[in-house]
Tab-separated table of C-alpha atoms and ligand atoms in Angstrom:
chain	number	residue	atom	x	y	z
X	1	MET	CA	-4.586	-44.835	-19.488
X	2	HIS	CA	-4.282	-42.712	-16.792
X	3	SER	CA	-0.950	-42.081	-14.920
X	4	ILE	CA	0.523	-40.727	-11.718
X	5	ARG	CA	3.696	-38.974	-10.977
X	6	GLY	CA	5.464	-39.296	-7.752
X	7	ASP	CA	9.000	-38.491	-6.743
X	8	GLU	CA	10.000	-41.925	-6.160
X	9	ARG	CA	8.048	-43.594	-8.807
X	10	VAL	CA	5.033	-43.066	-11.529
X	11	VAL	CA	1.566	-45.600	-11.117
X	12	ILE	CA	0.134	-46.107	-14.186
X	13	ALA	CA	-3.673	-47.490	-14.542
X	14	ALA	CA	-4.463	-49.577	-17.524
X	15	VAL	CA	-8.800	-50.267	-17.589
X	16	GLY	CA	-9.893	-52.913	-19.709
X	17	VAL	CA	-12.030	-56.076	-19.809
X	18	GLY	CA	-11.341	-59.382	-19.506
X	19	ASP	CA	-8.615	-62.041	-17.850
X	20	VAL	CA	-5.731	-60.041	-17.240
X	21	THR	CA	-2.692	-63.087	-14.966
X	22	HIS	CA	-0.874	-62.979	-18.155
X	23	CYS	CA	-0.406	-59.608	-18.195
X	24	LEU	CA	0.610	-58.484	-14.724
X	25	GLU	CA	2.958	-61.283	-14.934
X	26	SER	CA	4.974	-59.800	-18.136
X	27	LEU	CA	4.214	-56.242	-17.312
X	28	GLU	CA	6.321	-57.472	-14.010
X	29	ALA	CA	8.675	-59.437	-15.629
X	30	ALA	CA	9.208	-55.792	-17.935
X	31	PRO	CA	12.275	-53.407	-17.257
X	32	GLY	CA	11.601	-50.426	-15.446
X	33	VAL	CA	8.724	-51.976	-13.587
X	34	GLU	CA	8.504	-53.138	-9.854
X	35	SER	CA	5.492	-53.642	-9.660
X	36	ALA	CA	2.115	-54.815	-11.133
X	37	VAL	CA	-1.120	-54.706	-9.831
X	38	ARG	CA	-4.486	-55.808	-9.776
X	39	ILE	CA	-6.829	-53.170	-8.200
X	40	SER	CA	-9.167	-54.935	-6.661
X	41	ALA	CA	-11.798	-52.508	-6.675
X	42	PRO	CA	-15.032	-51.751	-8.975
X	43	TYR	CA	-13.872	-48.101	-9.074
X	44	LYS	CA	-10.680	-48.192	-10.198
X	45	PHE	CA	-9.330	-44.017	-10.881
X	46	VAL	CA	-11.078	-43.108	-7.726
X	47	SER	CA	-9.755	-46.068	-4.849
X	48	ARG	CA	-7.253	-45.374	-2.724
X	49	GLU	CA	-5.142	-48.119	-4.602
X	50	TYR	CA	-4.249	-46.684	-7.910
X	51	LYS	CA	-3.758	-43.685	-5.444
X	52	ALA	CA	-2.786	-43.494	-1.866
X	53	GLU	CA	-2.627	-39.905	-0.755
X	54	LYS	CA	-6.323	-37.992	-0.988
X	55	SER	CA	-6.413	-35.304	-3.260
X	56	GLU	CA	-6.268	-32.163	-3.923
X	57	ILE	CA	-8.397	-29.769	-6.181
X	58	ARG	CA	-7.854	-26.028	-6.755
X	59	VAL	CA	-10.037	-23.977	-6.876
X	60	ASP	CA	-8.930	-20.207	-8.058
X	61	GLY	CA	-7.319	-19.131	-4.458
X	62	ALA	CA	-8.991	-22.181	-2.276
X	63	SER	CA	-8.500	-25.323	-2.266
X	64	PHE	CA	-10.814	-29.762	-1.319
X	65	GLY	CA	-8.825	-32.720	0.009
X	66	GLY	CA	-5.484	-29.429	1.108
X	67	GLY	CA	-4.443	-28.038	4.706
X	68	GLU	CA	-7.925	-26.196	4.599
X	69	PHE	CA	-10.979	-26.943	5.531
X	70	THR	CA	-12.584	-25.033	2.282
X	71	VAL	CA	-16.702	-24.378	2.853
X	72	ILE	CA	-19.115	-22.853	0.505
X	73	ALA	CA	-22.170	-20.957	0.809
X	74	GLY	CA	-24.839	-18.913	-0.794
X	75	PRO	CA	-28.719	-19.511	-1.568
X	76	CYS	CA	-30.799	-22.474	-2.664
X	77	SER	CA	-31.722	-20.649	-6.325
X	78	VAL	CA	-30.570	-17.349	-7.950
X	79	GLU	CA	-33.661	-15.489	-7.824
X	80	ASN	CA	-32.391	-11.538	-8.916
X	81	GLU	CA	-30.008	-9.597	-8.462
X	82	LYS	CA	-30.535	-8.114	-5.081
X	83	GLN	CA	-31.480	-11.596	-3.639
X	84	LEU	CA	-27.198	-13.111	-4.634
X	85	MET	CA	-25.084	-9.932	-4.551
X	86	THR	CA	-26.524	-8.975	-1.051
X	87	THR	CA	-25.773	-12.671	0.248
X	88	ALA	CA	-22.603	-12.969	-1.380
X	89	ILE	CA	-21.160	-10.201	0.322
X	90	ALA	CA	-22.571	-11.510	3.357
X	91	VAL	CA	-21.404	-15.181	2.836
X	92	ALA	CA	-17.395	-13.973	1.712
X	93	ARG	CA	-17.576	-11.455	4.296
X	94	SER	CA	-17.835	-14.029	7.480
X	95	GLY	CA	-15.327	-16.959	5.117
X	96	ALA	CA	-16.796	-18.920	2.447
X	97	ARG	CA	-14.681	-19.185	-0.213
X	98	LEU	CA	-17.530	-20.431	-3.098
X	99	LEU	CA	-20.612	-19.242	-3.501
X	100	ARG	CA	-23.261	-21.512	-4.315
X	101	GLY	CA	-26.696	-21.039	-6.163
X	102	GLY	CA	-28.403	-22.286	-8.998
X	103	ALA	CA	-28.966	-21.589	-12.234
X	104	PHE	CA	-31.035	-24.230	-13.328
X	105	LYS	CA	-32.843	-26.319	-10.150
X	106	PRO	CA	-34.638	-29.900	-10.105
X	107	ARG	CA	-37.421	-29.438	-8.951
X	108	THR	CA	-40.206	-32.040	-7.609
X	109	SER	CA	-43.164	-30.210	-9.115
X	110	PRO	CA	-43.104	-29.100	-12.263
X	111	TYR	CA	-45.453	-26.122	-10.634
X	112	ASP	CA	-42.318	-24.929	-8.683
X	113	PHE	CA	-39.466	-22.191	-9.063
X	114	GLN	CA	-36.888	-24.051	-11.938
X	115	GLY	CA	-34.039	-21.411	-12.053
X	116	LEU	CA	-33.151	-18.669	-14.189
X	117	GLU	CA	-31.512	-20.311	-15.780
X	118	GLU	CA	-28.362	-18.880	-18.098
X	119	GLU	CA	-30.293	-15.073	-16.201
X	120	GLY	CA	-28.585	-16.868	-13.242
X	121	LEU	CA	-25.702	-17.948	-14.280
X	122	LYS	CA	-24.575	-14.229	-14.997
X	123	LEU	CA	-25.379	-12.986	-11.763
X	124	LEU	CA	-23.308	-15.651	-10.767
X	125	ARG	CA	-20.174	-14.480	-12.601
X	126	LYS	CA	-21.879	-10.719	-11.721
X	127	ALA	CA	-21.708	-11.538	-7.166
X	128	ARG	CA	-17.894	-13.486	-8.878
X	129	GLN	CA	-16.724	-10.047	-10.242
X	130	GLU	CA	-17.540	-8.631	-6.963
X	131	THR	CA	-16.694	-10.877	-4.168
X	132	GLY	CA	-13.955	-12.789	-5.741
X	133	LEU	CA	-15.795	-15.702	-4.855
X	134	SER	CA	-15.905	-18.226	-6.670
X	135	ILE	CA	-19.330	-20.179	-8.155
X	136	ILE	CA	-20.321	-23.733	-8.017
X	137	THR	CA	-23.491	-24.354	-9.448
X	138	GLU	CA	-25.899	-27.410	-10.878
X	139	VAL	CA	-26.052	-28.282	-14.266
X	140	MET	CA	-28.803	-30.862	-15.357
X	141	SER	CA	-29.086	-31.532	-18.376
X	142	ASP	CA	-25.652	-32.475	-21.046
X	143	ARG	CA	-26.721	-30.393	-22.996
X	144	ASP	CA	-25.668	-27.474	-21.003
X	145	VAL	CA	-22.932	-28.235	-19.242
X	146	ASP	CA	-21.006	-26.189	-21.786
X	147	LEU	CA	-22.755	-22.822	-20.827
X	148	VAL	CA	-22.874	-24.144	-17.521
X	149	ALA	CA	-19.070	-24.486	-17.606
X	150	GLU	CA	-18.636	-21.264	-19.909
X	151	TYR	CA	-19.467	-19.831	-16.115
X	152	ALA	CA	-19.095	-21.768	-13.170
X	153	ASP	CA	-15.876	-22.593	-11.338
X	154	VAL	CA	-17.165	-25.877	-9.593
X	155	VAL	CA	-19.813	-27.469	-11.826
X	156	GLN	CA	-22.222	-29.269	-9.800
X	157	VAL	CA	-23.525	-32.776	-10.287
X	158	GLY	CA	-26.935	-33.226	-8.283
X	159	ALA	CA	-28.263	-36.670	-6.036
X	160	ARG	CA	-31.025	-36.942	-8.406
X	161	ASN	CA	-28.687	-36.641	-11.756
X	162	MET	CA	-26.014	-38.350	-10.130
X	163	GLN	CA	-26.759	-41.691	-11.696
X	164	ASN	CA	-27.785	-39.445	-15.529
X	165	PHE	CA	-24.928	-41.399	-16.851
X	166	ALA	CA	-24.919	-39.051	-20.532
X	167	LEU	CA	-23.957	-36.724	-18.093
X	168	LEU	CA	-21.297	-38.007	-16.223
X	169	LYS	CA	-19.620	-38.608	-19.954
X	170	SER	CA	-19.600	-35.045	-20.448
X	171	PRO	CA	-17.913	-32.971	-18.006
X	172	GLY	CA	-15.197	-34.069	-19.293
X	173	LYS	CA	-14.967	-32.129	-21.484
X	174	VAL	CA	-15.537	-28.770	-19.571
X	175	GLY	CA	-12.070	-29.023	-18.372
X	176	LYS	CA	-13.931	-27.552	-14.308
X	177	PRO	CA	-13.617	-29.413	-11.560
X	178	VAL	CA	-17.652	-30.783	-9.831
X	179	MET	CA	-18.658	-31.548	-7.985
X	180	LEU	CA	-20.778	-34.807	-7.081
X	181	LYS	CA	-23.785	-35.099	-4.703
X	182	ARG	CA	-25.035	-38.641	-3.874
X	183	GLY	CA	-28.224	-40.131	-4.477
X	184	LEU	CA	-31.192	-40.151	-2.031
X	185	SER	CA	-31.329	-43.739	-2.440
X	186	SER	CA	-27.431	-44.232	-3.870
X	187	THR	CA	-24.405	-46.585	-1.847
X	188	ILE	CA	-21.726	-45.690	-1.369
X	189	LYS	CA	-20.904	-48.229	-4.046
X	190	GLU	CA	-23.052	-46.271	-6.227
X	191	LEU	CA	-21.262	-42.766	-5.518
X	192	LEU	CA	-17.332	-44.258	-5.994
X	193	LEU	CA	-18.990	-45.609	-9.889
X	194	SER	CA	-20.429	-42.462	-11.354
X	195	ALA	CA	-17.970	-40.829	-9.663
X	196	GLU	CA	-15.260	-43.472	-11.862
X	197	TYR	CA	-17.837	-42.269	-14.508
X	198	VAL	CA	-16.801	-38.636	-14.031
X	199	THR	CA	-12.595	-39.662	-14.389
X	200	SER	CA	-12.348	-42.330	-17.105
X	201	HIS	CA	-14.184	-39.851	-19.240
X	202	GLY	CA	-10.815	-37.469	-18.468
X	203	ASN	CA	-11.675	-35.442	-15.330
X	204	PRO	CA	-9.835	-36.781	-12.981
X	205	GLU	CA	-11.418	-33.706	-10.938
X	206	VAL	CA	-13.940	-34.258	-8.365
X	207	ILE	CA	-15.459	-33.803	-4.952
X	208	LEU	CA	-18.140	-35.707	-3.182
X	209	CYS	CA	-20.774	-34.549	-1.450
X	210	GLU	CA	-22.590	-36.452	1.127
X	211	ARG	CA	-26.547	-34.969	1.416
X	212	GLY	CA	-28.487	-36.853	3.087
X	213	ILE	CA	-30.131	-39.972	1.887
X	214	ARG	CA	-33.609	-41.423	2.192
X	215	THR	CA	-34.711	-44.038	4.844
X	216	PHE	CA	-37.933	-44.213	7.034
X	217	GLU	CA	-37.328	-41.097	9.447
X	218	THR	CA	-39.489	-38.639	8.404
X	219	ALA	CA	-37.979	-35.788	10.700
X	220	THR	CA	-36.417	-35.084	8.428
X	221	ARG	CA	-36.194	-34.765	5.358
X	222	ASN	CA	-32.998	-36.989	5.153
X	223	THR	CA	-30.914	-38.998	6.720
X	224	LEU	CA	-27.191	-37.444	7.905
X	225	ASP	CA	-25.322	-40.171	6.955
X	226	ILE	CA	-21.639	-39.549	8.819
X	227	GLY	CA	-20.610	-42.706	8.791
X	228	ALA	CA	-20.081	-41.558	4.929
X	229	VAL	CA	-17.462	-39.612	5.525
X	230	PRO	CA	-14.693	-41.631	6.994
X	231	LEU	CA	-16.151	-43.967	4.799
X	232	LEU	CA	-15.215	-42.595	1.692
X	233	ASN	CA	-11.425	-41.124	3.461
X	234	GLU	CA	-11.672	-44.995	3.402
X	235	LEU	CA	-12.137	-46.094	0.044
X	236	THR	CA	-10.906	-43.069	-2.369
X	237	HIS	CA	-8.588	-39.810	-2.913
X	238	LEU	CA	-10.979	-37.365	-3.362
X	239	PRO	CA	-12.189	-34.318	-1.444
X	240	VAL	CA	-14.934	-35.014	0.511
X	241	VAL	CA	-17.468	-32.598	1.127
X	242	LEU	CA	-20.392	-32.543	3.530
X	243	ASP	CA	-24.049	-30.690	3.289
X	244	PRO	CA	-25.660	-30.916	6.416
X	245	ALA	CA	-29.124	-28.474	5.465
X	246	HIS	CA	-30.494	-31.101	2.153
X	247	ALA	CA	-29.701	-33.460	4.603
X	248	THR	CA	-31.911	-32.389	7.675
X	249	GLY	CA	-33.779	-29.741	5.427
X	250	LYS	CA	-33.781	-27.832	9.244
X	251	SER	CA	-31.995	-24.560	9.515
X	252	SER	CA	-31.424	-25.387	13.243
X	253	LEU	CA	-29.541	-28.805	13.063
X	254	ILE	CA	-27.067	-26.708	10.278
X	255	PRO	CA	-24.250	-26.271	12.852
X	256	ALA	CA	-24.277	-28.701	15.154
X	257	LEU	CA	-24.002	-30.967	12.018
X	258	ALA	CA	-21.225	-29.127	11.147
X	259	ARG	CA	-18.580	-29.082	13.784
X	260	ALA	CA	-19.982	-32.638	12.921
X	261	ALA	CA	-18.166	-32.187	9.331
X	262	VAL	CA	-15.100	-31.098	11.206
X	263	ALA	CA	-14.623	-33.636	13.094
X	264	VAL	CA	-14.998	-36.981	10.875
X	265	GLY	CA	-12.611	-35.369	8.686
X	266	ALA	CA	-14.720	-33.869	5.757
X	267	ASP	CA	-12.920	-31.499	3.032
X	268	GLY	CA	-15.327	-28.500	3.764
X	269	LEU	CA	-19.170	-28.290	4.207
X	270	MET	CA	-21.833	-25.869	1.592
X	271	VAL	CA	-24.049	-24.932	3.106
X	272	GLU	CA	-27.662	-22.162	2.741
X	273	VAL	CA	-28.178	-18.624	3.194
X	274	HIS	CA	-30.965	-16.918	2.311
X	275	PRO	CA	-31.659	-13.007	3.249
X	276	CYS	CA	-35.288	-13.639	4.661
X	277	PRO	CA	-35.591	-17.329	4.485
X	278	GLU	CA	-39.017	-17.392	4.965
X	279	GLU	CA	-39.334	-15.654	1.424
X	280	ALA	CA	-36.708	-18.240	-0.468
X	281	PHE	CA	-38.279	-19.160	-3.884
X	282	SER	CA	-36.859	-22.854	-2.040
X	283	ASP	CA	-35.342	-24.698	0.335
X	284	GLY	CA	-36.033	-21.496	3.255
X	285	ALA	CA	-36.365	-23.950	6.056
X	286	GLN	CA	-32.720	-24.706	5.754
X	287	SER	CA	-30.825	-22.386	5.017
X	288	LEU	CA	-29.065	-19.719	7.703
X	289	THR	CA	-29.916	-16.247	8.137
X	290	PHE	CA	-26.636	-13.612	7.231
X	291	GLU	CA	-26.728	-13.707	10.805
X	292	GLN	CA	-26.691	-17.443	11.910
X	293	PHE	CA	-23.860	-17.880	8.902
X	294	ASP	CA	-21.186	-15.306	11.334
X	295	GLU	CA	-22.681	-17.194	13.706
X	296	LEU	CA	-21.922	-20.736	12.528
X	297	MET	CA	-18.727	-19.450	11.691
X	298	ARG	CA	-17.441	-18.596	14.019
X	299	GLY	CA	-18.292	-21.174	16.261
X	300	LEU	CA	-16.207	-23.347	14.610
X	301	ARG	CA	-13.819	-21.309	14.957
X	302	PRO	CA	-11.939	-23.923	17.798
X	303	TYR	CA	-12.089	-27.258	15.766
X	304	LEU	CA	-10.642	-26.079	12.201
X	305	GLU	CA	-8.125	-25.518	14.299
X	306	LEU	CA	-8.296	-29.013	15.750
X	307	TRP	CA	-8.592	-29.474	12.120
X	308	ARG	CA	-5.352	-28.204	10.895
X	309	GLU	CA	-3.283	-29.883	14.003
X	310	GLN	CA	-4.478	-33.326	12.774
X	311	ARG	CA	-4.099	-32.414	8.449
X	312	ARG	CA	-1.027	-31.151	8.900
X	313	ALA	CA	0.181	-34.737	10.838
X	314	VAL	CA	-1.715	-36.272	8.063
X	315	MET	CA	0.012	-34.664	5.072
X	316	ALA	CA	3.792	-34.748	6.424
X	317	SER	CA	3.335	-38.590	7.293
G	401	PEP	C1	-28.636	-28.291	-4.204
G	401	PEP	O1	-27.668	-28.306	-3.405
G	401	PEP	O2	-28.634	-27.022	-4.902
G	401	PEP	C2	-29.725	-29.385	-4.395
G	401	PEP	C3	-30.056	-29.287	-5.462
G	401	PEP	O3	-29.394	-30.558	-3.832
G	401	PEP	P1	-29.338	-31.966	-4.331
G	401	PEP	O4	-28.712	-32.263	-5.185
G	401	PEP	O5	-28.278	-32.680	-2.975
G	401	PEP	O6	-31.051	-32.602	-4.004
G	402	MN	MN1	-31.243	-25.700	-1.910
């Protein structure tokens, strides 16, 4: 049972199995009940039917789903102290609000760099202390959820784990927002049902991330499903972030797609930044230099003014 307390009414959602027709009728007859309705979407708590207004998820001073477009930036992997600290300082200076960086890395090959694990988490904490940026980092196993949540402000569940149901059931306990990335071959319905796993297990703070899907096209690493953003905004109240880096695998395409993220009404952006992309342990080809990231942020400014105006109008309506 979950409830939303508004100014004029309280919405109480109950999830169960079986035929509820009779139950709806008797509830409707009860005093104080305005109406009893069945949520027709297969995902309940994350649907717009359950909650019409967009959810705002606050992360320290930053927010997703509120009046600001929030940018997450940082290296694909945490490699060493110098790499992380210089990147954190640079992205903070250019206007990022969260620092990303994988300490547990899901790699296609077992011979590739797998991440610094707890050592990497400690470096992320240090970067947080030095820059004030909030930290988002990935958890790959339910075994590590408590450990990652101790260091992270937002716990990321990556594309490859979008349907790791044991993992999705565990972030409920940790009390930190979860960013759920769309699986490589997952439908929007599957993404929302995975988000429903997290919310129905006690954590309503889920941020969705569109990061490209597998198609026949090989010119880009994945195919960015830009339409997923406005579609998700219709179907769910959860904030939506766009990741053009994993969607394309190509740094030259990122500024244009970042502008597209703003234009289609995403709540934020996640990009990869590295002091020297050609030396990155992972995802160098899609990583921006400090200068390129700064240019991207400056280029976004006029678009963000329009975005804020639009958001204010939606929030006021
Ligand atoms: C990442 O963001 O570090 C990552 C591994 O992305 P994805 O899960 O989308 O492949
Ligand atoms: Mn990456």
